[in-house]
PDB file of C-alpha atoms in Angstrom:
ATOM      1  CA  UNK K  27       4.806 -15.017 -19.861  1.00 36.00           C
ATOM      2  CA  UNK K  28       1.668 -16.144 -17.845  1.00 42.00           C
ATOM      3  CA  UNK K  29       2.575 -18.816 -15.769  1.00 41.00           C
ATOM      4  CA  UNK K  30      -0.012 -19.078 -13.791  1.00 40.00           C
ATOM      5  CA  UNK K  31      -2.935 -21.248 -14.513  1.00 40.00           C
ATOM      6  CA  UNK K  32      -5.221 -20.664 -17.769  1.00 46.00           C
ATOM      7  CA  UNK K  33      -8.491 -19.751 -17.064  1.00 47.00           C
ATOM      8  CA  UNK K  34     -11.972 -20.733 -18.693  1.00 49.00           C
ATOM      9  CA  UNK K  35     -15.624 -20.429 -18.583  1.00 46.00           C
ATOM     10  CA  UNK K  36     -17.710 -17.755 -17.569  1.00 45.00           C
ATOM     11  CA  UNK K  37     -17.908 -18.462 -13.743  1.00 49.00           C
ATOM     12  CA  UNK K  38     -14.109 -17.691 -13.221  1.00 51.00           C
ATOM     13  CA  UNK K  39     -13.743 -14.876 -15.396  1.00 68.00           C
ATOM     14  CA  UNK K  40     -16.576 -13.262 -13.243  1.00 88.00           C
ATOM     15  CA  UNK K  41     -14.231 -14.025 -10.295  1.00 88.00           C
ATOM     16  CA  UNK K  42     -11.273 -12.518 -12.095  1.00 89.00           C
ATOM     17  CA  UNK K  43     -13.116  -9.354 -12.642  1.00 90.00           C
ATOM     18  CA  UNK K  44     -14.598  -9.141  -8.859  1.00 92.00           C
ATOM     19  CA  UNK K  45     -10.448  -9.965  -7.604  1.00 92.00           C
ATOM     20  CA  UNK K  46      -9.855  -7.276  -9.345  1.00 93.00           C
ATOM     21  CA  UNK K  47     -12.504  -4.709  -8.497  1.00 93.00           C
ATOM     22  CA  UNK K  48     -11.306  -5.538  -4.912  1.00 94.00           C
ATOM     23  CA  UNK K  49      -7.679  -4.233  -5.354  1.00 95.00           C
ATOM     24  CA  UNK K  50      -8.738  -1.382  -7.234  1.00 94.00           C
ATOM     25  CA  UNK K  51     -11.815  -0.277  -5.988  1.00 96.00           C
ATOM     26  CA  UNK K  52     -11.335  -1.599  -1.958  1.00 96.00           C
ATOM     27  CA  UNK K  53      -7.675  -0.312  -1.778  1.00 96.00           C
ATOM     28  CA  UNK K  54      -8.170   2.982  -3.601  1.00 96.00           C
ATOM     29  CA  UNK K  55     -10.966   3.387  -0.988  1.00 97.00           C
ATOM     30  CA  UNK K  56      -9.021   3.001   2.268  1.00 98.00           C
ATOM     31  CA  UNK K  57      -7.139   5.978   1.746  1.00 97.00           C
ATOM     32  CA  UNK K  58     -10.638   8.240   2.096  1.00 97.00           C
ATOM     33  CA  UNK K  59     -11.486   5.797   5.006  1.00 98.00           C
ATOM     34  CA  UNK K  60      -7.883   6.760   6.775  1.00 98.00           C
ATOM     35  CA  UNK K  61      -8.218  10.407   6.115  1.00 97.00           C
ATOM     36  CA  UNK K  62     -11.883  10.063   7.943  1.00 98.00           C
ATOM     37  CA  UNK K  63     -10.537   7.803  10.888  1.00 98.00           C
ATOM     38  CA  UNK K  64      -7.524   9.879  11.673  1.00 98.00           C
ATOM     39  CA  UNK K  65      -9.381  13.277  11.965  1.00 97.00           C
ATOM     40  CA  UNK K  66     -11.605  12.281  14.687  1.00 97.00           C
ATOM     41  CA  UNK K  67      -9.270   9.070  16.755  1.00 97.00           C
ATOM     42  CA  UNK K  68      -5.120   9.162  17.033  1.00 98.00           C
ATOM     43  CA  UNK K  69      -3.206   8.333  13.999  1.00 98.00           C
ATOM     44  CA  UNK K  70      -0.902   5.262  15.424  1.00 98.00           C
ATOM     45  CA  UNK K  71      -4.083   3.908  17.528  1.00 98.00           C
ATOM     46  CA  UNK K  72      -5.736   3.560  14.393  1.00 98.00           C
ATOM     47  CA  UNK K  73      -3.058   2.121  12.637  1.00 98.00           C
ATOM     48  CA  UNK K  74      -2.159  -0.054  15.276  1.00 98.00           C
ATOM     49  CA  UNK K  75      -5.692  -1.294  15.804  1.00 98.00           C
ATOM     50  CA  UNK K  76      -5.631  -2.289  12.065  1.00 98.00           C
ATOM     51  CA  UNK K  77      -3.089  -4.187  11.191  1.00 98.00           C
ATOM     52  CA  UNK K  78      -3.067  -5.890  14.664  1.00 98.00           C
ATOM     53  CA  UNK K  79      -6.713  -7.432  14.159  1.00 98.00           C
ATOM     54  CA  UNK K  80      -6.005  -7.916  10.229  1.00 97.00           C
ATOM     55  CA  UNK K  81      -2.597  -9.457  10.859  1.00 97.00           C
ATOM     56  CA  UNK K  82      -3.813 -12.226  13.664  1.00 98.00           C
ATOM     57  CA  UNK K  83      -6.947 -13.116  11.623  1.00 98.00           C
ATOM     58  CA  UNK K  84      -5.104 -13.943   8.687  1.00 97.00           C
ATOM     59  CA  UNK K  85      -2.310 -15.424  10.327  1.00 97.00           C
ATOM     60  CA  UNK K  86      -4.439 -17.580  12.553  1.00 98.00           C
ATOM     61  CA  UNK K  87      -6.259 -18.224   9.775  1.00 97.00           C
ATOM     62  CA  UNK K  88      -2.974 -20.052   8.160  1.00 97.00           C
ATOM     63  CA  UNK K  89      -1.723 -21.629  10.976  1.00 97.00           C
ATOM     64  CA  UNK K  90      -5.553 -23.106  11.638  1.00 97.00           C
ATOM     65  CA  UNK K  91      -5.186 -24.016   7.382  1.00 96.00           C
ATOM     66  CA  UNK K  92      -2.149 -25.970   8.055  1.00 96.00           C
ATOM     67  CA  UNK K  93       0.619 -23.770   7.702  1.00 97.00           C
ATOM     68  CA  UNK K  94       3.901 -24.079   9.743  1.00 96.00           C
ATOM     69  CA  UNK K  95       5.309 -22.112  12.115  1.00 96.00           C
ATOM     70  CA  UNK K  96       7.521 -19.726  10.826  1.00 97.00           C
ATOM     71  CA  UNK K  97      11.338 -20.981  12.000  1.00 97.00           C
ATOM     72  CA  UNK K  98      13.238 -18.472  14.542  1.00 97.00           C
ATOM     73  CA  UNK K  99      15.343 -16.759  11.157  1.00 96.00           C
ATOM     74  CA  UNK K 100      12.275 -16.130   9.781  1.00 97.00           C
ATOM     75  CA  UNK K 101      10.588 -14.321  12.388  1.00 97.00           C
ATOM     76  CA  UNK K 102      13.331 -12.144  12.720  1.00 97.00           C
ATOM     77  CA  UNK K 103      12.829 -11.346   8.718  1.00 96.00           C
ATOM     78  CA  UNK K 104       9.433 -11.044   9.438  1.00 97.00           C
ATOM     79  CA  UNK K 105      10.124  -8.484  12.271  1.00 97.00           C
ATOM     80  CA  UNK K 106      12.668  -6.496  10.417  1.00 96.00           C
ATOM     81  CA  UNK K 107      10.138  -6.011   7.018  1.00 95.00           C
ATOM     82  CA  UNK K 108       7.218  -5.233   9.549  1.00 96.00           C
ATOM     83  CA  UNK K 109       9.224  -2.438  11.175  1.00 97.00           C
ATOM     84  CA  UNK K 110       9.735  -1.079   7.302  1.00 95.00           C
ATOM     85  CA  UNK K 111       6.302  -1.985   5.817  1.00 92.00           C
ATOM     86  CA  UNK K 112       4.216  -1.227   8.089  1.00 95.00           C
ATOM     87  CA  UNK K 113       5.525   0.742  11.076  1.00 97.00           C
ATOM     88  CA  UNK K 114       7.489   2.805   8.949  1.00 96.00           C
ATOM     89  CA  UNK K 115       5.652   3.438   5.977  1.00 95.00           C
ATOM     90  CA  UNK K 116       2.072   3.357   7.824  1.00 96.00           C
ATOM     91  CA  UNK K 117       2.640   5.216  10.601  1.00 97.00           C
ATOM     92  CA  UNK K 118       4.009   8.004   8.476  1.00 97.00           C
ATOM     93  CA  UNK K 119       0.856   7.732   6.327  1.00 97.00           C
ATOM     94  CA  UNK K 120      -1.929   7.676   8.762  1.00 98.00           C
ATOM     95  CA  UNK K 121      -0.112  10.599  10.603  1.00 97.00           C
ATOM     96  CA  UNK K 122       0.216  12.732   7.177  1.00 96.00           C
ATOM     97  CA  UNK K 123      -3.214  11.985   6.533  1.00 96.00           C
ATOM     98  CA  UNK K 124      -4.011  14.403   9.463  1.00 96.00           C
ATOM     99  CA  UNK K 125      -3.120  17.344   7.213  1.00 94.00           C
ATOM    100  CA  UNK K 126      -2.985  15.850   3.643  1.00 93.00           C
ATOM    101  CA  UNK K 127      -6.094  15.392   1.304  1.00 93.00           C
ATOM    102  CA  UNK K 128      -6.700  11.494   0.842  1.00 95.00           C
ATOM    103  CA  UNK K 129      -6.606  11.791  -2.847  1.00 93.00           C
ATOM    104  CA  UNK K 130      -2.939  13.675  -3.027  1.00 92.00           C
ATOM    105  CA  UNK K 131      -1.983  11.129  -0.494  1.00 94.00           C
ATOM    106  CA  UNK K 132      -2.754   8.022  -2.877  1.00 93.00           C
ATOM    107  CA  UNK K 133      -1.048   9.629  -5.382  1.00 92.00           C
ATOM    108  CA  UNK K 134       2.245  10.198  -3.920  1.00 91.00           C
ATOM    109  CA  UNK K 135       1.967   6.879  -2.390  1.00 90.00           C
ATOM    110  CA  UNK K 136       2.168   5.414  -5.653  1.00 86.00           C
ATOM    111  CA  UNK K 137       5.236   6.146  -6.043  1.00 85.00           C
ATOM    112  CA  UNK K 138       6.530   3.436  -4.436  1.00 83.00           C
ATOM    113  CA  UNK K 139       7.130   0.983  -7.262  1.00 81.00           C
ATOM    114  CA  UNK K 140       9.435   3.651  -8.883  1.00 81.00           C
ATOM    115  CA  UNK K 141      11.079   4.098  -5.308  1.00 82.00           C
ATOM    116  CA  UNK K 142      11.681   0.448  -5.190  1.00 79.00           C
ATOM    117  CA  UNK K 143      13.369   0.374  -8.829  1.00 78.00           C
ATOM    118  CA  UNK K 144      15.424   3.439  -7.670  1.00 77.00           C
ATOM    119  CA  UNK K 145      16.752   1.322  -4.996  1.00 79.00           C
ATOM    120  CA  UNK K 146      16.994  -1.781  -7.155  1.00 75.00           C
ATOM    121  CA  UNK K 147      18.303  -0.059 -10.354  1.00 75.00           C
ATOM    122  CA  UNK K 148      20.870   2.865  -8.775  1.00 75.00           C
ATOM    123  CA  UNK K 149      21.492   2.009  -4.937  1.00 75.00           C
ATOM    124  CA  UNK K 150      21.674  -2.030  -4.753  1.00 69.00           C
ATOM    125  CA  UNK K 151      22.066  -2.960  -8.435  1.00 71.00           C
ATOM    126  CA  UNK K 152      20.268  -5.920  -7.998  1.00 69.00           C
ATOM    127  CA  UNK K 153      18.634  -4.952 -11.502  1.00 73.00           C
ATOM    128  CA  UNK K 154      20.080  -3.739 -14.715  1.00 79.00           C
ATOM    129  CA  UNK K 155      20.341  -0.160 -15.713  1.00 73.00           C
ATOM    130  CA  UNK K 156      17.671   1.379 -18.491  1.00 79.00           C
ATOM    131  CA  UNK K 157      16.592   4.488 -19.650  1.00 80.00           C
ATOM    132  CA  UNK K 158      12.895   4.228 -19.741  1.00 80.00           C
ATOM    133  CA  UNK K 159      13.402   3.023 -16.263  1.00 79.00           C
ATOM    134  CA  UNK K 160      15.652   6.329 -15.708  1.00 81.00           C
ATOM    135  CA  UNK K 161      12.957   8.256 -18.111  1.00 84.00           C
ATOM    136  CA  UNK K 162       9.936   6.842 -15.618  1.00 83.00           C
ATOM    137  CA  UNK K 163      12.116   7.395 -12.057  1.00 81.00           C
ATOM    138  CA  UNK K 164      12.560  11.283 -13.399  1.00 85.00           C
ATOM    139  CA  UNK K 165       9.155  11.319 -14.690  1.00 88.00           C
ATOM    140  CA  UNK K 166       7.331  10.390 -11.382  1.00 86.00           C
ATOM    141  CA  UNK K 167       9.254  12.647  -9.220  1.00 82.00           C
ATOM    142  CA  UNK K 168       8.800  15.821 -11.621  1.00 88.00           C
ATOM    143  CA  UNK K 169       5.298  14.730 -11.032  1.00 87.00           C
ATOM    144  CA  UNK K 170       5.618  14.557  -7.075  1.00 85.00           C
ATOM    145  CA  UNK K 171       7.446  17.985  -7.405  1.00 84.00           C
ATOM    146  CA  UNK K 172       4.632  19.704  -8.868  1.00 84.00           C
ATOM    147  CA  UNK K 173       2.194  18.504  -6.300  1.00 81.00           C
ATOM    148  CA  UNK K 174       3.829  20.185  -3.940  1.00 77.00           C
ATOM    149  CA  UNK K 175       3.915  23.448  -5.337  1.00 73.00           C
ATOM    150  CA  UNK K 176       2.091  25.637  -3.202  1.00 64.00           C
ATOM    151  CA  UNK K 177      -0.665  27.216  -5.179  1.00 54.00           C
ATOM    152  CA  UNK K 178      -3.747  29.005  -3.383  1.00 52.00           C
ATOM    153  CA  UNK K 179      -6.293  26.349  -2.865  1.00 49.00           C
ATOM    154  CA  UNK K 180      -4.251  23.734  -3.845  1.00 53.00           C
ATOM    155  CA  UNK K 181      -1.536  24.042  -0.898  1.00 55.00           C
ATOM    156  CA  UNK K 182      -0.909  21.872   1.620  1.00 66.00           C
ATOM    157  CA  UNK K 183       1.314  21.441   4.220  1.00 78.00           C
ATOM    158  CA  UNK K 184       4.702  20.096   2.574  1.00 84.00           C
ATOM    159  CA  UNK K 185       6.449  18.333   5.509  1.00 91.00           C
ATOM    160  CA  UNK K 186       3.661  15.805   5.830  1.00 92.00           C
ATOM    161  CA  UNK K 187       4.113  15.115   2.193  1.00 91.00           C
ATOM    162  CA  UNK K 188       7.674  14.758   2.749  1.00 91.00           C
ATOM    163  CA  UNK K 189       6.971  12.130   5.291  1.00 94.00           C
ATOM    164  CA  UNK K 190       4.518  10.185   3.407  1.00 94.00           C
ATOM    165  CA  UNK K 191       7.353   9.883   0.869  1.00 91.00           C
ATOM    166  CA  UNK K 192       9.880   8.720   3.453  1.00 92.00           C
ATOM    167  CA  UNK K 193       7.858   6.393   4.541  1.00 93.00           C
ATOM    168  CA  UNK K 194       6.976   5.240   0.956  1.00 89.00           C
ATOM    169  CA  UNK K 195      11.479   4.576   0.917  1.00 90.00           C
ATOM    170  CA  UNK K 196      11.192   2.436   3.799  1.00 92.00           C
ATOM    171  CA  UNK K 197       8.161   0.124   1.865  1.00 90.00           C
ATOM    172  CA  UNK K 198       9.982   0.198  -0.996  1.00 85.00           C
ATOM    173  CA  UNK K 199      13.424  -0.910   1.357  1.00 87.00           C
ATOM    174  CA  UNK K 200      11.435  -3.465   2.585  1.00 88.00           C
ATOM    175  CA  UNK K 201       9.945  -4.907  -0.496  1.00 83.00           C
ATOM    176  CA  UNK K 202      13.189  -4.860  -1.703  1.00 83.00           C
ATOM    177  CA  UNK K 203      14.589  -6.851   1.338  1.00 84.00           C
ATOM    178  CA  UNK K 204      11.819  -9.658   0.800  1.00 84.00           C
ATOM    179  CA  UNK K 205      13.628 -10.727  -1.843  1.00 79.00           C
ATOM    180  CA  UNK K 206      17.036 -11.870  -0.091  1.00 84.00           C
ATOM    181  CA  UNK K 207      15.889 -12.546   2.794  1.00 92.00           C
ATOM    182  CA  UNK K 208      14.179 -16.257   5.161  1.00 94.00           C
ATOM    183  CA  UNK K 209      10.658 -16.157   5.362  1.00 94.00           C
ATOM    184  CA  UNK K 210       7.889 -18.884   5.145  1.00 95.00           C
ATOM    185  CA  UNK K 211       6.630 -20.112   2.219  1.00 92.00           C
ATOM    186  CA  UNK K 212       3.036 -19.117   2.545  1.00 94.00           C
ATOM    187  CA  UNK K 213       3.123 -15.496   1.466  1.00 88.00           C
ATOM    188  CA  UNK K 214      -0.354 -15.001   3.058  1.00 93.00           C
ATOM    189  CA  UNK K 215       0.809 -16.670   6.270  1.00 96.00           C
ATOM    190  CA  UNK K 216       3.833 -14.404   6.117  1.00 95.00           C
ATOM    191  CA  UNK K 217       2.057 -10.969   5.409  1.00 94.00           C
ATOM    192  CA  UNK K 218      -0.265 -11.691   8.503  1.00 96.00           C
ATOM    193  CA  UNK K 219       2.786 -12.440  11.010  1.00 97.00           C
ATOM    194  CA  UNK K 220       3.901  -9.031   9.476  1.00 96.00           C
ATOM    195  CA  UNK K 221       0.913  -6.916   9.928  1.00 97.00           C
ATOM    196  CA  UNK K 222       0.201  -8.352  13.405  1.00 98.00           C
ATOM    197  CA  UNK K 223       3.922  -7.287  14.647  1.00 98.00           C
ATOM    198  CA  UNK K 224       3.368  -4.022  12.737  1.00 97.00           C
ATOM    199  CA  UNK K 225       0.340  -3.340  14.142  1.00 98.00           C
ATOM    200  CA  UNK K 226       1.530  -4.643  18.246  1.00 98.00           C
ATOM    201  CA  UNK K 227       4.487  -2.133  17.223  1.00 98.00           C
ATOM    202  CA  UNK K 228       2.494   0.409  16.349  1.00 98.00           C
ATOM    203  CA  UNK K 229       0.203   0.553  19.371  1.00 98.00           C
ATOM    204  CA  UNK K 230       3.251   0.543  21.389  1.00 98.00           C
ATOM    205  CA  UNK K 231       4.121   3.522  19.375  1.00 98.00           C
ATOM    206  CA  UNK K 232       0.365   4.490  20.402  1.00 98.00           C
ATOM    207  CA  UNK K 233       1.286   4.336  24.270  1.00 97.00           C
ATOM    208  CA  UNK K 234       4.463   5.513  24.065  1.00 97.00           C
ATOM    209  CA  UNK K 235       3.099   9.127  22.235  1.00 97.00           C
ATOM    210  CA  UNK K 236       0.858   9.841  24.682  1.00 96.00           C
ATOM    211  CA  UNK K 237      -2.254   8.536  22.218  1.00 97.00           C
ATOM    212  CA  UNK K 238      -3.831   6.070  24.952  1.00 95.00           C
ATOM    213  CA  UNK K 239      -3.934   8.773  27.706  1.00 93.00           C
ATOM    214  CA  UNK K 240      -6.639   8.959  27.788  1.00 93.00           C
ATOM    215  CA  UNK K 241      -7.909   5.938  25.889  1.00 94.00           C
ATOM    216  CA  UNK K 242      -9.552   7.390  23.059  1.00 95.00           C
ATOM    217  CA  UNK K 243     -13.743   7.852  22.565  1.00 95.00           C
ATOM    218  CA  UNK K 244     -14.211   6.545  18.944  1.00 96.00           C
ATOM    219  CA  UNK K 245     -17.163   8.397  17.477  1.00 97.00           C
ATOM    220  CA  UNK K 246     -19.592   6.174  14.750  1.00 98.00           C
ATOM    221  CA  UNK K 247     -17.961   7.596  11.924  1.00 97.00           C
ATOM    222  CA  UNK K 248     -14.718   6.833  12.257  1.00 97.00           C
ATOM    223  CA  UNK K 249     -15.109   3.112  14.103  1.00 98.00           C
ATOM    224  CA  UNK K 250     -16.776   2.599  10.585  1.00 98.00           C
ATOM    225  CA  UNK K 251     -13.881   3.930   8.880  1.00 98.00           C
ATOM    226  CA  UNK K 252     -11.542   1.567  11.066  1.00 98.00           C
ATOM    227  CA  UNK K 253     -13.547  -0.975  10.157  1.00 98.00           C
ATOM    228  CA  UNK K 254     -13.811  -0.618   6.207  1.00 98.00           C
ATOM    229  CA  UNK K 255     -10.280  -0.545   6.967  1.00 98.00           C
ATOM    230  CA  UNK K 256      -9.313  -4.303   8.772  1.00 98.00           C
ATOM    231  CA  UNK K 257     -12.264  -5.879   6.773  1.00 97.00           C
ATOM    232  CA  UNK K 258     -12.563  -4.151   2.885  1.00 96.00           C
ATOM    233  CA  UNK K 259      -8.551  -3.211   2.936  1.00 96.00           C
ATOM    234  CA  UNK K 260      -6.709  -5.786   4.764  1.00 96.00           C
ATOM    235  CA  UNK K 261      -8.728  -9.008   4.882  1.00 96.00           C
ATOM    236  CA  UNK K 262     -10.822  -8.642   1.672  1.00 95.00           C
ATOM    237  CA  UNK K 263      -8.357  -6.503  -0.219  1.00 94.00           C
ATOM    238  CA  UNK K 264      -5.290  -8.756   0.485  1.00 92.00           C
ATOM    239  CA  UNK K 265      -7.189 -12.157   0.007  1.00 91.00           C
ATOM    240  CA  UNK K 266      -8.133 -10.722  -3.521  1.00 93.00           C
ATOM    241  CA  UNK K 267      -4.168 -10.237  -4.250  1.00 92.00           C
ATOM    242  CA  UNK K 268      -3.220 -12.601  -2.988  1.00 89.00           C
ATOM    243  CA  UNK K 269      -5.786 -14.762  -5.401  1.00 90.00           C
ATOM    244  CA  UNK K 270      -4.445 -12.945  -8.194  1.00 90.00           C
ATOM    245  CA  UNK K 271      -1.008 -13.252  -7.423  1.00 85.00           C
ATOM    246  CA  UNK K 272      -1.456 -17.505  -7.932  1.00 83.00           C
ATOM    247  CA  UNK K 273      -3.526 -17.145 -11.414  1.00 84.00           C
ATOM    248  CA  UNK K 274      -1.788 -13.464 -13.359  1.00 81.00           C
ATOM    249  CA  UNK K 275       1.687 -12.395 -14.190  1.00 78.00           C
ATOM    250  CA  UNK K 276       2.634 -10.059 -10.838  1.00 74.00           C
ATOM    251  CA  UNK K 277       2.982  -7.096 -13.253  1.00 70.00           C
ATOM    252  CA  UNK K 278      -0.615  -7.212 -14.343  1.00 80.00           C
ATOM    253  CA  UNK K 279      -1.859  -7.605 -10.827  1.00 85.00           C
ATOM    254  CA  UNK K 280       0.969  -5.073  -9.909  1.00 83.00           C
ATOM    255  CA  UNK K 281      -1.918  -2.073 -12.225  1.00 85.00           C
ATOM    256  CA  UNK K 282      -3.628  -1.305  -9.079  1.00 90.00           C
ATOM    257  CA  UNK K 283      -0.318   1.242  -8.316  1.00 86.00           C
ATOM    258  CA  UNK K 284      -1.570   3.569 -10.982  1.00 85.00           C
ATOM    259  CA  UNK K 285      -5.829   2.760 -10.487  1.00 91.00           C
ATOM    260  CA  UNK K 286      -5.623   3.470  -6.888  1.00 93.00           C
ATOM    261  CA  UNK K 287      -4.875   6.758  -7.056  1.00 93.00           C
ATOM    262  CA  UNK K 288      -7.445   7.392  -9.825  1.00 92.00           C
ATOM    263  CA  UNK K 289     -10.170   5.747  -7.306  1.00 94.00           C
ATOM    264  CA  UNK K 290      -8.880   7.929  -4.109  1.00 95.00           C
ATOM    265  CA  UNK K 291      -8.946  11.287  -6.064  1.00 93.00           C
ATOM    266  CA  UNK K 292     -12.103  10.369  -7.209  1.00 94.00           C
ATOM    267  CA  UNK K 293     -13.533   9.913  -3.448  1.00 96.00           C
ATOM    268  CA  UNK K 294     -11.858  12.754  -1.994  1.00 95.00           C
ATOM    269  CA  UNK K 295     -13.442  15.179  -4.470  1.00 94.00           C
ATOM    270  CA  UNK K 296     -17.305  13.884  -4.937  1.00 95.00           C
ATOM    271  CA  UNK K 297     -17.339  12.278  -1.419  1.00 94.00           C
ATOM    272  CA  UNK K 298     -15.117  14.293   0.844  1.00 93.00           C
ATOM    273  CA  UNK K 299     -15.078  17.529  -1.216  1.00 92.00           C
ATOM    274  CA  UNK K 300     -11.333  17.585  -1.358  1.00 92.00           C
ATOM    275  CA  UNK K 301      -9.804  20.734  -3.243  1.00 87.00           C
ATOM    276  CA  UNK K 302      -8.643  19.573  -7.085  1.00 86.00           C
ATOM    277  CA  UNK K 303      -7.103  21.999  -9.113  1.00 86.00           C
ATOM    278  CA  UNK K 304      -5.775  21.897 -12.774  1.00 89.00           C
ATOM    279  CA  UNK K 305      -2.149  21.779 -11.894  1.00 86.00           C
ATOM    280  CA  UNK K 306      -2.919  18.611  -9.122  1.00 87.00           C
ATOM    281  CA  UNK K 307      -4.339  16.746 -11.761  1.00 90.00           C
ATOM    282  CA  UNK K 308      -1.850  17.225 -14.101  1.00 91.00           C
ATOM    283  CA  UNK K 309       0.960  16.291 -11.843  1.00 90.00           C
ATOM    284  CA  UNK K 310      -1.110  13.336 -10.679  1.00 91.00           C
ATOM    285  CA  UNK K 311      -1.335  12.154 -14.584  1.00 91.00           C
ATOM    286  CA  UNK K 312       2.271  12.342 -14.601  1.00 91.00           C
ATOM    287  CA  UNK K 313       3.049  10.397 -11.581  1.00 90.00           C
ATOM    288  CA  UNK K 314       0.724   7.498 -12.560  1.00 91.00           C
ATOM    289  CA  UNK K 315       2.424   7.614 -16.354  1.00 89.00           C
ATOM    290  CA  UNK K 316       5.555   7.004 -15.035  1.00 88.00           C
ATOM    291  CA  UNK K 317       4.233   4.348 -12.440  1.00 87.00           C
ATOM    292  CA  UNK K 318       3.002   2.811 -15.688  1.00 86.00           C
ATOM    293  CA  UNK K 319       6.032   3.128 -17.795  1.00 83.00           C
ATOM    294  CA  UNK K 320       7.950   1.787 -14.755  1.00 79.00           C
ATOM    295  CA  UNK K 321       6.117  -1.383 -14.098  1.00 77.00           C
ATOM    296  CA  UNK K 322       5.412  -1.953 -18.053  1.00 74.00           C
ATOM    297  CA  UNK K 323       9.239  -1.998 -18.316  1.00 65.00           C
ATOM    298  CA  UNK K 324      10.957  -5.434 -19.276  1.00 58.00           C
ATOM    299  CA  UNK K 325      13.715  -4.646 -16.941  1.00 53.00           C
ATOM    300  CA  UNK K 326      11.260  -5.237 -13.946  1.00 53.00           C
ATOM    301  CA  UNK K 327      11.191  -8.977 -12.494  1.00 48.00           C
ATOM    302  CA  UNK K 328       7.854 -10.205 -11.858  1.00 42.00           C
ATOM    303  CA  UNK K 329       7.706 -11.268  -8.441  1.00 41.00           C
TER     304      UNK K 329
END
């Protein structure tokens, strides 16, 4: 059921349907914007330099708004989901996206909502067993498998993909952590204190790696890149959700899991010329069917 607020009249539909070209079109962007930053400046700089900028606007932004302080318990939750969500999980992804095509790259990366039920349904049991939910899990790993088949000029290197999907566990271990654990009650406030330790932890990661010796030259291309990236994915992208997320059941907003991938495979192939073969978009149909069958399940909480 909808709780969220009804809406009428033309001027906020027109603001419903520009919220949600953001999340689909803005997010399934950033993942051809990564790909181009991290081939040309080091994959944890870039990282680090986005969610560290993003993070402090948006948290400053709150705090400025009104918002308390988060309390000393919370900022250790805070801490501990940044180190999953973001160091983890993006770390891993702008390093895979050295060798991975941005488009195959989205597509495993939206696996994470059926990671998270894994977790939820078979690990924790903090949800309630289902087939279709065991149906989708299968489903979008079958689907995972056959991208990484290694097929002529659809090969890529497999350990990168492999990490990508580690770090995909540790999102969906985080998400999952969210849940039980202190954190303000401003979810904006809350996922800018996270992306601004994230990002501070990731340019220490930066440093300690060797990536700031020297300090890296940032060619055009890719500062534009990193910059699509703090302002169209993290600050425009996120406000959008976020905006969503107070007016439409979560598992409605939730659809960008399986459009995103549709928009980055897109990109990489007309825009970046990325290599798309039969067999990758089959797969990729399967992993976004089960992404839908997994979030169009009943047994999923809206959250």
């Amino acid at each position: 059921m909808d709780s969220g607020p009804r809406v009428h009249g033309r001027r906020i539909d027109t603001r419903m349907l520009l919220a949600f070209m953001a999340i689909y079109l803005l997010w399934g962007a950033t993942f051809l914007a990564i790909r181009v930053a991290v081939l040309q400046i080091p994959p944890f700089f870039t990282a680090g330099v986005r969610f560290l900028i993003a993070g402090a606007l948006i948290y400053g932004f709150m705090r400025v708004a009104g918002q308390p302080s988060p309390s000393a318990a919370q900022w250790r939750s805070i801490a501990v989901i940044a180190l999953c969500m973001f160091v983890a999980t993006y770390g891993a992804l702008f390093w895979a996206e050295q060798y991975v095509p941005s488009g195959i790259t989205a597509v495993i990366e939206a696996t994470l909502p059926i990671t998270t039920i894994a977790l939820e349904v078979f690990i924790l049991r903090q949800q309630p067993f289902s087939w279709r939910l065991a149906a989708a899990v299968v489903l979008g790993f079958l689907g995972v498998s056959g991208l990484l088949l290694k097929s002529g000029a659809g090969s890529f290197a497999l350990l990168p993909c492999l990490v990508i999907m580690a770090g995909g566990t540790a999102w969906s271990l985080g998400a999952v952590l969210t849940r039980s654990m202190p954190l303000p009650r401003s979810l904006t406030l809350a996922a800018g204190a996270q992306m601004m330790l994230g990002g501070a932890v990731l340019l220490a990661l930066s440093q300690a790696t060797g990536e700031l010796h020297p300090f890296p030259n940032i060619p055009l291309r890719a500062a534009v890149a990193l910059l699509y990236l703090i302002v169209g994915g993290s600050l425009l992208g996120f406000t959008a959700y976020v905006w969503l997320l107070a007016r439409m059941p979560a598992t409605r907003v939730a659809s960008h899991a399986y459009v995103n991938p549709l928009v980055a495979v897109a990109l990489g192939y007309f825009l970046a010329g990325e290599v798309l073969t039969v067999r990758m978009i089959l797969a990729s149909a399967v992993v976004i069917a089960s992404v839908f069958l997994t979030l169009k399940s009943p047994a999923v909480r809206s959250t």
